[in-house]
Coordinates of C-alpha atoms in Angstrom, one line a residue:
M14 CA 0.4 -0.2 -0.3
S15 CA 0.9 3.2 -0.6
G16 CA 1.6 6.3 1.7
E17 CA -0.8 8.2 0.1
S18 CA -3.2 4.7 -0.3
R19 CA -2.6 4.4 3.7
L20 CA -3.0 8.4 4.0
Y21 CA -6.9 8.5 1.6
Q22 CA -7.5 4.9 4.6
A23 CA -6.9 7.3 7.6
S24 CA -8.7 10.2 6.5
H25 CA -12.0 7.8 5.8
K26 CA -11.5 6.7 9.6
F27 CA -11.9 9.8 10.5
K28 CA -15.2 10.3 8.4
K29 CA -16.1 7.0 9.6
L30 CA -16.4 8.3 13.1
N31 CA -17.4 11.9 12.5
G32 CA -20.1 9.4 10.9
Q33 CA -20.6 7.3 14.0
K34 CA -20.6 10.1 16.5
D35 CA -17.9 8.0 18.5
S36 CA -16.5 11.2 20.4
V37 CA -14.2 8.8 22.3
E38 CA -12.3 7.2 19.7
F39 CA -12.1 10.3 18.0
A40 CA -11.2 12.0 21.0
Q41 CA -8.1 9.2 21.3
I42 CA -6.9 9.4 17.6
I43 CA -6.8 13.2 17.3
K44 CA -4.2 13.8 19.8
I45 CA -0.8 14.8 17.8
D46 CA 0.7 12.0 20.2
S47 CA -1.6 9.1 20.2
Q48 CA -0.7 5.5 18.7
Y49 CA -3.0 5.4 16.1
T50 CA -1.4 8.6 14.6
A51 CA 2.3 7.3 15.2
T52 CA 1.3 4.2 13.2
V53 CA -0.1 6.2 10.2
L54 CA 3.0 7.9 9.7
R55 CA 5.4 5.1 10.3
D56 CA 3.5 3.4 7.8
I57 CA 3.6 5.7 4.9
W58 CA 7.5 6.5 5.6
S59 CA 7.8 2.5 5.2
A60 CA 5.6 2.3 2.2
D61 CA 7.2 5.6 0.9
G62 CA 10.8 6.2 2.6
N63 CA 9.3 10.4 3.2
W64 CA 5.5 11.9 4.5
D65 CA 5.5 13.5 0.9
A66 CA 1.9 12.0 0.7
L67 CA 1.4 15.0 3.8
L68 CA 1.9 17.6 0.9
T69 CA 0.1 16.3 -2.2
H70 CA -3.1 15.0 -0.4
Q71 CA -5.8 17.1 -1.5
F72 CA -9.1 18.1 1.0
N73 CA -12.5 18.2 0.1
S74 CA -14.2 18.8 3.3
A75 CA -13.5 19.9 6.7
I76 CA -13.1 16.5 8.2
T77 CA -10.7 15.3 5.5
E78 CA -8.8 19.0 6.2
L79 CA -8.6 18.3 9.6
S80 CA -6.8 14.9 9.4
L81 CA -4.5 15.7 6.8
M82 CA -3.2 18.8 8.6
H83 CA -3.4 16.3 12.4
F84 CA -0.9 13.9 10.1
R85 CA 1.3 16.9 8.8
A86 CA 1.0 18.5 12.4
A87 CA 2.5 15.1 14.1
A88 CA 4.7 14.6 11.4
E89 CA 6.3 18.1 12.1
F90 CA 5.9 17.8 15.7
C91 CA 8.2 14.1 15.1
Q92 CA 11.3 16.1 13.5
K93 CA 10.7 18.6 16.7
R94 CA 9.6 21.8 13.8
F95 CA 7.2 22.9 16.2
V96 CA 6.4 26.7 15.0
E97 CA 5.4 24.4 11.6
A98 CA 3.6 21.7 13.7
Y99 CA 1.5 24.3 15.8
E100 CA 0.9 26.0 12.3
C101 CA -0.7 22.6 11.1
Q102 CA -2.5 22.0 14.5
L103 CA -4.1 25.6 14.1
S104 CA -5.1 24.4 10.0
S105 CA -6.4 21.3 11.6
Y106 CA -8.0 22.9 14.7
K107 CA -9.8 25.9 12.3
A108 CA -10.8 23.1 9.9
F109 CA -12.5 20.7 13.1
L110 CA -14.5 24.4 14.3
R111 CA -16.1 24.4 11.3
A112 CA -17.7 20.6 11.7
F113 CA -18.0 21.4 14.8
S114 CA -20.5 24.2 14.3
Y115 CA -23.1 20.6 12.8
M116 CA -22.1 18.9 15.5
D117 CA -23.8 17.9 19.1
R118 CA -22.8 17.3 22.4
W119 CA -20.3 14.3 21.1
G120 CA -17.6 16.8 19.8
V121 CA -17.1 18.1 22.8
Y122 CA -14.6 15.4 23.9
P123 CA -12.5 15.8 20.2
L124 CA -12.7 19.5 20.6
L125 CA -11.1 19.2 23.9
A126 CA -8.4 17.3 23.1
M127 CA -7.3 19.4 20.1
C128 CA -7.7 22.4 21.9
K129 CA -4.6 21.1 24.4
D130 CA -2.4 19.8 21.7
L131 CA -3.2 23.6 20.0
Y132 CA -2.1 25.0 23.7
L133 CA 1.1 22.4 23.7
L134 CA 2.7 23.6 20.8
S135 CA 2.2 27.1 20.8
C136 CA 3.8 27.1 24.4
R137 CA 6.7 25.3 22.2
A138 CA 6.6 27.2 19.1
D139 CA 6.8 30.3 21.3
R140 CA 9.7 28.9 23.0
Q141 CA 11.6 27.6 19.5
L142 CA 10.8 31.2 18.0
A143 CA 12.1 33.1 21.1
E144 CA 15.2 30.9 20.3
L145 CA 15.2 32.0 17.2
G146 CA 15.3 35.9 18.5
Q147 CA 11.8 36.2 16.8
P148 CA 8.5 37.9 18.3
A149 CA 6.6 35.0 20.4
T150 CA 3.2 35.1 19.3
K151 CA 1.8 32.0 19.5
L152 CA 0.4 31.4 22.4
E153 CA -1.7 34.6 22.4
E154 CA -3.2 33.6 18.6
A155 CA -4.0 30.1 20.5
T156 CA -6.1 32.4 23.4
R157 CA -7.7 33.4 20.8
V158 CA -8.8 30.8 18.4
I159 CA -9.9 28.4 21.8
T160 CA -12.2 30.9 23.3
Q161 CA -13.7 30.7 19.7
G162 CA -14.5 26.6 20.5
F163 CA -15.5 28.2 24.3
S164 CA -18.3 30.6 22.7
M165 CA -19.2 27.9 20.3
C166 CA -20.2 25.5 23.9
M167 CA -20.7 28.5 25.9
T168 CA -23.9 30.1 23.8
D169 CA -25.2 26.5 22.1
R170 CA -29.0 26.2 20.6
E171 CA -29.1 22.5 21.4
P172 CA -32.7 22.3 22.3
V173 CA -32.2 19.1 24.2
L174 CA -30.2 20.1 27.2
S175 CA -28.5 16.6 27.5
N176 CA -27.4 16.8 23.8
S177 CA -25.9 19.8 24.1
R178 CA -21.9 21.4 24.0
K179 CA -22.8 23.7 26.6
W180 CA -21.4 20.6 28.9
G181 CA -17.9 21.2 27.3
T182 CA -17.8 24.9 28.8
Y183 CA -16.3 24.8 32.1
H184 CA -13.5 22.2 31.4
L185 CA -12.8 24.8 28.0
A186 CA -12.8 27.4 30.3
N187 CA -10.9 26.2 33.0
L188 CA -8.2 25.8 29.7
L189 CA -8.4 29.6 29.1
F190 CA -7.9 29.9 32.3
A191 CA -4.2 28.4 32.3
L192 CA -3.7 30.0 29.0
Y193 CA -5.0 33.7 30.3
L194 CA -2.9 33.5 33.6
R195 CA 0.2 32.3 31.3
Q196 CA -0.2 36.0 29.6
K197 CA -1.2 37.8 32.9
A198 CA -4.3 38.3 31.6
F199 CA -6.4 38.9 34.5
N200 CA -8.8 40.9 33.2
M201 CA -9.5 38.2 30.6
C202 CA -10.0 35.7 33.4
N203 CA -12.8 37.9 35.2
S204 CA -14.8 38.8 31.9
M205 CA -14.8 34.9 31.3
I206 CA -16.4 34.5 34.9
R207 CA -18.7 37.2 34.6
G208 CA -20.0 35.9 30.8
I209 CA -20.2 32.4 32.5
K210 CA -22.2 34.0 35.0
T211 CA -24.9 35.7 32.8
S212 CA -25.3 32.5 30.4
E213 CA -27.8 29.8 30.3
L214 CA -25.8 27.3 31.6
P215 CA -26.8 24.1 33.8
A216 CA -25.8 24.6 37.4
L217 CA -21.9 24.2 37.9
D218 CA -22.6 21.3 40.4
Q219 CA -24.0 19.1 37.6
F220 CA -21.6 18.9 35.7
P221 CA -18.1 16.6 36.2
M222 CA -16.6 17.1 39.4
S223 CA -13.3 17.7 38.1
D224 CA -14.6 20.7 35.8
Q225 CA -16.2 22.4 39.7
V226 CA -13.0 21.5 41.4
T227 CA -10.5 23.0 38.6
F228 CA -12.8 25.7 38.0
R229 CA -13.4 27.4 41.7
Y230 CA -10.0 26.7 42.1
Y231 CA -9.2 29.4 39.4
R232 CA -12.2 31.9 40.9
G233 CA -10.8 31.1 44.5
L234 CA -6.9 32.1 42.5
L235 CA -8.2 35.4 41.5
A236 CA -10.4 36.1 44.2
F237 CA -7.5 36.4 46.1
Q238 CA -5.6 38.3 44.4
G239 CA -8.0 40.5 44.5
E240 CA -8.1 40.5 48.6
D241 CA -11.4 38.9 48.7
F242 CA -10.4 37.0 50.8
A243 CA -13.8 35.5 51.7
A244 CA -14.4 34.7 48.7
A245 CA -11.1 33.0 47.8
K246 CA -11.8 31.3 51.1
E247 CA -15.1 29.3 49.8
D248 CA -13.8 28.6 46.3
L249 CA -10.1 27.2 47.2
G250 CA -12.2 25.4 50.2
F251 CA -13.8 23.9 48.5
A252 CA -11.2 22.6 45.8
L253 CA -9.1 21.8 48.4
E254 CA -11.5 19.2 50.2
H255 CA -12.9 17.8 46.0
C256 CA -9.6 17.5 45.0
H257 CA -8.7 14.0 44.2
C258 CA -7.0 11.8 47.0
D259 CA -4.1 11.4 45.1
A260 CA -3.4 14.8 43.6
Y261 CA -0.9 15.7 46.0
R262 CA 0.8 18.2 44.0
N263 CA -2.9 20.0 43.1
K264 CA -3.8 20.0 46.9
A265 CA -0.4 21.6 47.6
R266 CA -1.2 24.2 45.1
I267 CA -4.3 25.2 46.6
L268 CA -2.5 25.3 50.0
M269 CA 0.3 27.6 49.1
R270 CA -2.8 30.2 48.6
L271 CA -5.4 28.3 51.3
T272 CA -3.0 28.6 54.0
P273 CA -2.2 32.5 54.1
I274 CA -6.3 33.0 54.0
M275 CA -6.7 30.5 57.1
M276 CA -3.7 32.7 58.9
I277 CA -5.3 35.6 58.4
E278 CA -8.2 34.6 60.5
G279 CA -5.9 33.6 62.9
I280 CA -6.3 29.8 61.9
M281 CA -2.1 29.0 61.7
P282 CA -1.4 25.8 60.4
Q283 CA -1.0 22.3 62.1
M284 CA 2.2 20.9 62.3
R285 CA 0.7 17.7 60.7
L286 CA -0.2 19.3 57.6
L287 CA 3.4 20.7 57.9
R288 CA 4.6 18.0 58.2
K289 CA 2.9 16.3 55.1
Y290 CA 3.6 19.3 53.0
P291 CA 7.1 20.2 53.3
A292 CA 6.9 23.2 50.9
I293 CA 3.7 24.9 53.2
M294 CA 6.2 24.7 56.4
A295 CA 9.2 25.8 54.4
L296 CA 7.3 28.9 53.3
Y297 CA 4.6 30.0 56.6
G298 CA 5.9 27.7 59.4
G299 CA 8.3 30.2 60.4
L300 CA 5.7 32.4 59.8
A301 CA 3.0 30.9 61.6
R302 CA 5.0 30.9 64.4
A303 CA 6.5 34.3 64.9
T304 CA 2.8 34.9 64.4
V305 CA 2.0 32.9 67.9
Q306 CA 4.2 33.8 70.0
G307 CA 3.9 37.8 68.7
D308 CA 7.8 37.8 67.9
L309 CA 7.3 40.7 64.7
R310 CA 11.4 40.9 64.6
M311 CA 11.1 37.4 63.3
F312 CA 8.5 38.0 61.6
D313 CA 9.9 40.6 59.9
A314 CA 13.6 38.5 58.9
I315 CA 11.2 35.9 57.8
L316 CA 8.9 38.4 55.5
L317 CA 12.0 39.7 53.8
E318 CA 13.8 36.7 53.4
K319 CA 10.6 34.8 51.3
E320 CA 10.0 38.5 50.3
C321 CA 10.2 36.9 46.6
Q322 CA 8.6 33.6 47.0
L323 CA 6.1 35.1 47.8
A324 CA 6.2 37.4 45.9
S325 CA 6.1 35.4 42.6
L326 CA 3.6 33.1 44.2
G327 CA 1.2 36.2 44.1
T328 CA 0.8 35.8 49.0
Y329 CA 2.8 38.5 50.0
L330 CA 0.2 41.2 50.4
A331 CA -2.1 38.6 52.2
V332 CA 0.9 37.6 54.4
E333 CA 1.6 41.3 55.2
H334 CA -2.1 41.2 56.8
V335 CA -1.1 38.7 59.0
R336 CA 1.3 40.7 60.1
R337 CA -1.0 42.5 61.8
I338 CA -1.9 39.6 64.0
A339 CA 1.2 39.0 65.2
V340 CA 1.2 42.6 66.4
R341 CA -1.9 42.3 68.6
Q342 CA -0.2 39.4 70.3
L343 CA 2.7 41.6 70.9
L344 CA 0.8 43.7 72.6
Y345 CA -0.9 41.3 74.6
K346 CA 1.6 39.9 75.5
I347 CA 3.0 43.6 77.0
Y348 CA -0.6 44.0 78.7
L349 CA 0.1 40.6 80.5
I350 CA 3.6 41.5 81.6
D351 CA 2.1 45.0 82.7
G352 CA -0.3 42.9 85.3
K353 CA -2.9 43.6 83.0
N354 CA -3.3 47.2 83.1
S355 CA -5.7 48.5 82.3
R356 CA -4.4 51.7 81.5
L357 CA -1.3 51.4 78.9
S358 CA 0.9 53.6 78.5
F359 CA 2.4 54.8 75.1
E360 CA 6.0 54.6 76.4
R361 CA 4.9 51.1 78.8
V362 CA 4.5 49.7 75.1
R363 CA 7.4 51.2 73.0
V364 CA 9.6 50.1 76.0
G365 CA 8.4 46.9 75.1
F366 CA 8.5 46.8 71.5
W367 CA 12.6 47.6 72.9
A368 CA 12.3 44.5 74.7
A369 CA 11.4 42.6 71.6
G370 CA 14.2 43.9 69.5
L371 CA 12.4 45.8 67.5
G372 CA 14.5 48.9 68.6
D373 CA 13.8 52.0 69.4
V374 CA 10.3 52.7 68.0
S375 CA 8.9 56.5 68.3
I376 CA 5.4 57.2 70.6
L377 CA 3.7 58.4 67.6
E378 CA 4.4 55.1 65.9
I379 CA 3.0 53.3 69.0
E380 CA 0.3 55.0 69.2
S381 CA -0.4 55.1 65.5
M382 CA 0.0 51.1 65.5
L383 CA -2.5 51.1 68.9
A384 CA -5.1 53.6 66.8
D385 CA -5.1 50.6 64.5
M386 CA -5.3 47.9 66.5
V387 CA -8.4 49.7 68.0
A388 CA -10.1 50.4 65.0
A389 CA -9.7 47.1 63.4
G390 CA -11.3 45.5 66.6
F391 CA -8.9 43.8 67.9
I392 CA -7.8 45.8 71.1
K393 CA -11.5 47.3 72.8
G394 CA -11.2 50.9 74.1
Y395 CA -10.1 54.1 73.1
L396 CA -6.9 56.0 72.7
S397 CA -6.0 59.4 75.5
H398 CA -3.4 61.1 73.3
D399 CA -3.1 64.0 76.4
H400 CA -2.1 60.9 78.6
G401 CA -0.5 59.0 76.3
V402 CA -2.2 56.0 77.3
A403 CA -4.5 53.4 75.5
V404 CA -7.5 53.1 77.9
L405 CA -8.7 49.2 77.8
S406 CA -12.2 48.2 78.6
K407 CA -12.0 46.3 81.8
Q408 CA -14.1 42.5 79.7
Q409 CA -11.9 41.0 77.2
P410 CA -9.8 43.9 76.2
F411 CA -8.5 41.8 73.5
P412 CA -11.3 39.5 72.1
P413 CA -10.6 35.9 70.2
I414 CA -9.5 36.8 66.7
K415 CA -12.1 34.9 65.2
S416 CA -14.7 36.8 67.2
V417 CA -13.0 40.1 65.5
L418 CA -12.7 39.2 61.8
A419 CA -16.7 37.5 62.1
A420 CA -17.9 41.6 63.3
A421 CA -15.8 42.7 60.8
K422 CA -17.7 40.1 58.1

């Protein structure tokens, strides 16, 4: 059998699966690294000694075009020509979209498989272009065309919901989250969330749990970056609770953001958790210990040491919020040492800060810090500027942190 005949046979298989609406097998063979694809390319090479048949074969339909361009992409991929492989995959994907407009739900899985390959190839192509000193724009282009597939799913008008392409919406949204965040296009993420919220989709809890967990992880991540810690805690908490039990790396990734949220609420990570996730211990263990002890000197030293790592994770600002709890703990220790005096002088606090190794803090700074603690509810009482004292409530002058944060909501 010649290479051209083998390619015609493979193209016919694509047409047959399309006619049968065989979602699973179609999605499998359309992957660029599938066993079927490798077999077809090997057969063509064995027959002709080259892959020229891929260049001469003509296509007369969208399915024929997508199959031919798929094999061209795979051939280029095998030769590590990732820019050319991306261009061929892009053509195959565009041909698939033309056919997808006539498909119902069965076409979602092949679409997802093609989108993932397009994403991975765009990343490799951009790296190759960057090495050649050329503009790396393939990821941005891939994002635009994958968005077209996402829109075709979200806005599908199939009257029978069980046959609708809408069921692919969240899976593609999760892929787009990864693409947008890689490009730091946070506004596009938020626009997509708003679009989903106003669309006529089934409720999120009707979609596969994997889609729910990933979507809520990304939504929680965006809420975290916007410092909406209550919303972030809800979504990241759901993602952690329902994440697959064996997905250790995914759980660690969730905990990287969820841990500082809990610390802001005065809930420090337990030793059992820190032992299970050494990366969490390395990043937050010392900060948690310093917070509980009210050791501002240690807290500031660790924060400075971990600044770059926290900034790269986007958790630095959240950890800065935790510092207020460390300040509260230190003030509480000074209050206890002072014999629980309801009139805590600014000078006494200043001496306490000096004893804690914080240097010579001015009275003005002390007064400002105490004012912040009173305003935030961490201390019950008021300040007397003229007398230089904080007049503390006789009942729970330092309320439990949880009750302070609950009252602030």
